């Protein structure tokens, strides 16, 4: 038989989001194609790039036995989903601001993005970004009557996440 191939998916998608192509099974005596369906042994699996995925061929006729094969899956990096959890419409000079976000995989929120996030803020739309050592800062004096922007950047994680930036 010819081994089937899988389309690529993004990290965090279930393996069942991949498309199975090809994979012709022949009858050993007649050399005729055996009709049947390919399916995933574990369709809910979350894979890393290059993982082996088990496929099962189930023939339509009971005179044939099912066939199990393993094929590689290409998993491309996805953007993490970064969501601001809270924000203030009005803040005061000297107030401590905590930039609270939730960073997860956009396909599966149980896959938390665990790499370091970089937090920063700027005063006004043209101000310079001030990178923070943590996710908190004190509103400076020169912010009076001006809009404060906050930004969260994520780092790239090979084969899993692309770098992402969100602003508020």
GROMACS .gro file of C-alpha atoms in nm:
model
  168
    1UNK     CA    1   0.000   0.000   0.000
    2UNK     CA    2   0.095   0.366  -0.035
    3UNK     CA    3   0.120   0.556   0.293
    4UNK     CA    4  -0.120   0.853   0.323
    5UNK     CA    5  -0.001   1.208   0.390
    6UNK     CA    6  -0.134   1.474   0.625
    7UNK     CA    7  -0.185   1.844   0.568
    8UNK     CA    8  -0.006   2.075   0.809
    9UNK     CA    9  -0.182   2.227   1.111
   10UNK     CA   10  -0.102   2.501   1.362
   11UNK     CA   11   0.025   2.422   1.710
   12UNK     CA   12  -0.271   2.372   1.943
   13UNK     CA   13  -0.509   2.240   1.680
   14UNK     CA   14  -0.635   1.888   1.728
   15UNK     CA   15  -0.484   1.638   1.488
   16UNK     CA   16  -0.833   1.587   1.345
   17UNK     CA   17  -0.795   1.934   1.182
   18UNK     CA   18  -0.538   1.781   0.945
   19UNK     CA   19  -0.657   1.638   0.615
   20UNK     CA   20  -0.561   1.282   0.521
   21UNK     CA   21  -0.469   1.243   0.153
   22UNK     CA   22  -0.374   0.944  -0.056
   23UNK     CA   23  -0.296   0.613   0.103
   24UNK     CA   24  -0.399   0.350  -0.146
   25UNK     CA   25  -0.440  -0.005  -0.011
   26UNK     CA   26  -0.420  -0.293  -0.261
   27UNK     CA   27  -0.553  -0.647  -0.237
   28UNK     CA   28  -0.241  -0.868  -0.240
   29UNK     CA   29  -0.402  -1.132  -0.467
   30UNK     CA   30  -0.592  -0.922  -0.722
   31UNK     CA   31  -0.379  -0.605  -0.697
   32UNK     CA   32  -0.710  -0.411  -0.693
   33UNK     CA   33  -0.765  -0.108  -0.468
   34UNK     CA   34  -0.934  -0.193  -0.139
   35UNK     CA   35  -1.213   0.053  -0.059
   36UNK     CA   36  -1.221   0.197   0.289
   37UNK     CA   37  -1.152   0.502   0.505
   38UNK     CA   38  -0.846   0.640   0.681
   39UNK     CA   39  -0.902   0.785   1.028
   40UNK     CA   40  -0.695   0.911   1.321
   41UNK     CA   41  -0.635   0.669   1.604
   42UNK     CA   42  -0.641   0.963   1.849
   43UNK     CA   43  -0.823   1.255   1.676
   44UNK     CA   44  -0.804   1.482   1.983
   45UNK     CA   45  -0.423   1.467   2.011
   46UNK     CA   46  -0.223   1.791   2.017
   47UNK     CA   47   0.105   1.733   1.834
   48UNK     CA   48   0.444   1.898   1.810
   49UNK     CA   49   0.620   1.944   1.478
   50UNK     CA   50   0.747   1.614   1.336
   51UNK     CA   51   0.546   1.391   1.568
   52UNK     CA   52   0.434   1.055   1.437
   53UNK     CA   53   0.056   1.022   1.405
   54UNK     CA   54  -0.118   0.686   1.400
   55UNK     CA   55  -0.373   0.632   1.124
   56UNK     CA   56  -0.611   0.341   1.084
   57UNK     CA   57  -0.743   0.213   0.752
   58UNK     CA   58  -1.085   0.052   0.793
   59UNK     CA   59  -1.190  -0.145   0.484
   60UNK     CA   60  -1.555  -0.143   0.378
   61UNK     CA   61  -1.559  -0.521   0.330
   62UNK     CA   62  -1.509  -0.747   0.630
   63UNK     CA   63  -1.290  -0.987   0.432
   64UNK     CA   64  -1.004  -0.738   0.484
   65UNK     CA   65  -0.838  -0.649   0.812
   66UNK     CA   66  -0.781  -0.292   0.933
   67UNK     CA   67  -0.432  -0.151   0.875
   68UNK     CA   68  -0.241   0.075   1.116
   69UNK     CA   69   0.032   0.311   0.994
   70UNK     CA   70   0.230   0.604   1.135
   71UNK     CA   71   0.297   0.923   0.942
   72UNK     CA   72   0.476   1.248   1.031
   73UNK     CA   73   0.274   1.563   1.087
   74UNK     CA   74   0.400   1.915   1.014
   75UNK     CA   75   0.288   2.153   1.288
   76UNK     CA   76   0.357   2.521   1.227
   77UNK     CA   77   0.386   2.779   1.501
   78UNK     CA   78   0.071   2.971   1.594
   79UNK     CA   79   0.026   3.311   1.755
   80UNK     CA   80  -0.055   3.296   2.124
   81UNK     CA   81  -0.384   3.456   2.222
   82UNK     CA   82  -0.306   3.744   2.457
   83UNK     CA   83  -0.610   3.899   2.624
   84UNK     CA   84  -0.610   4.194   2.862
   85UNK     CA   85  -0.804   4.092   3.171
   86UNK     CA   86  -0.877   4.439   3.300
   87UNK     CA   87  -0.818   4.800   3.214
   88UNK     CA   88  -0.895   5.135   3.368
   89UNK     CA   89  -1.055   5.417   3.179
   90UNK     CA   90  -0.923   5.667   3.430
   91UNK     CA   91  -0.603   5.652   3.634
   92UNK     CA   92  -0.425   5.899   3.859
   93UNK     CA   93  -0.065   6.018   3.875
   94UNK     CA   94   0.118   5.802   4.130
   95UNK     CA   95  -0.127   5.511   4.093
   96UNK     CA   96   0.022   5.163   4.060
   97UNK     CA   97  -0.100   4.992   3.744
   98UNK     CA   98  -0.085   4.615   3.700
   99UNK     CA   99  -0.096   4.495   3.339
  100UNK     CA  100  -0.302   4.178   3.370
  101UNK     CA  101  -0.321   3.944   3.072
  102UNK     CA  102  -0.406   3.586   2.992
  103UNK     CA  103  -0.177   3.427   2.734
  104UNK     CA  104  -0.285   3.093   2.589
  105UNK     CA  105  -0.301   2.896   2.267
  106UNK     CA  106  -0.581   3.026   2.045
  107UNK     CA  107  -0.706   2.674   1.971
  108UNK     CA  108  -0.686   2.531   2.322
  109UNK     CA  109  -0.689   2.757   2.628
  110UNK     CA  110  -0.548   2.479   2.845
  111UNK     CA  111  -0.219   2.520   2.656
  112UNK     CA  112  -0.092   2.820   2.849
  113UNK     CA  113   0.186   3.024   2.694
  114UNK     CA  114   0.460   2.990   2.955
  115UNK     CA  115   0.742   3.193   2.808
  116UNK     CA  116   0.834   3.534   2.945
  117UNK     CA  117   0.609   3.817   2.838
  118UNK     CA  118   0.754   4.165   2.800
  119UNK     CA  119   0.544   4.450   2.939
  120UNK     CA  120   0.579   4.818   2.849
  121UNK     CA  121   0.388   5.146   2.850
  122UNK     CA  122   0.405   5.485   2.683
  123UNK     CA  123   0.251   5.823   2.749
  124UNK     CA  124   0.052   5.951   2.453
  125UNK     CA  125   0.046   5.799   2.107
  126UNK     CA  126   0.389   5.936   2.016
  127UNK     CA  127   0.575   5.872   2.343
  128UNK     CA  128   0.865   5.631   2.377
  129UNK     CA  129   0.788   5.283   2.504
  130UNK     CA  130   0.917   5.217   2.857
  131UNK     CA  131   0.999   4.849   2.905
  132UNK     CA  132   0.912   4.716   3.250
  133UNK     CA  133   1.094   4.456   3.457
  134UNK     CA  134   0.757   4.315   3.569
  135UNK     CA  135   0.392   4.372   3.484
  136UNK     CA  136   0.342   4.678   3.710
  137UNK     CA  137   0.433   5.046   3.694
  138UNK     CA  138   0.353   5.374   3.870
  139UNK     CA  139   0.177   5.639   3.658
  140UNK     CA  140   0.440   5.916   3.620
  141UNK     CA  141   0.383   6.289   3.676
  142UNK     CA  142   0.413   6.372   3.305
  143UNK     CA  143   0.113   6.151   3.228
  144UNK     CA  144  -0.137   6.404   3.367
  145UNK     CA  145  -0.423   6.459   3.117
  146UNK     CA  146  -0.265   6.221   2.866
  147UNK     CA  147  -0.356   5.877   2.741
  148UNK     CA  148  -0.138   5.587   2.860
  149UNK     CA  149  -0.085   5.291   2.627
  150UNK     CA  150   0.025   4.950   2.751
  151UNK     CA  151   0.180   4.678   2.539
  152UNK     CA  152   0.253   4.310   2.590
  153UNK     CA  153   0.496   4.123   2.367
  154UNK     CA  154   0.553   3.749   2.363
  155UNK     CA  155   0.870   3.576   2.257
  156UNK     CA  156   0.888   3.314   1.985
  157UNK     CA  157   0.894   2.951   2.094
  158UNK     CA  158   1.036   2.723   1.826
  159UNK     CA  159   0.771   2.506   1.656
  160UNK     CA  160   0.499   2.633   1.890
  161UNK     CA  161   0.451   3.010   1.901
  162UNK     CA  162   0.532   3.311   1.689
  163UNK     CA  163   0.615   3.644   1.850
  164UNK     CA  164   0.302   3.850   1.918
  165UNK     CA  165   0.237   4.206   2.031
  166UNK     CA  166  -0.089   4.346   2.169
  167UNK     CA  167  -0.160   4.703   2.278
  168UNK     CA  168  -0.432   4.866   2.479
   0.00000   0.00000   0.00000
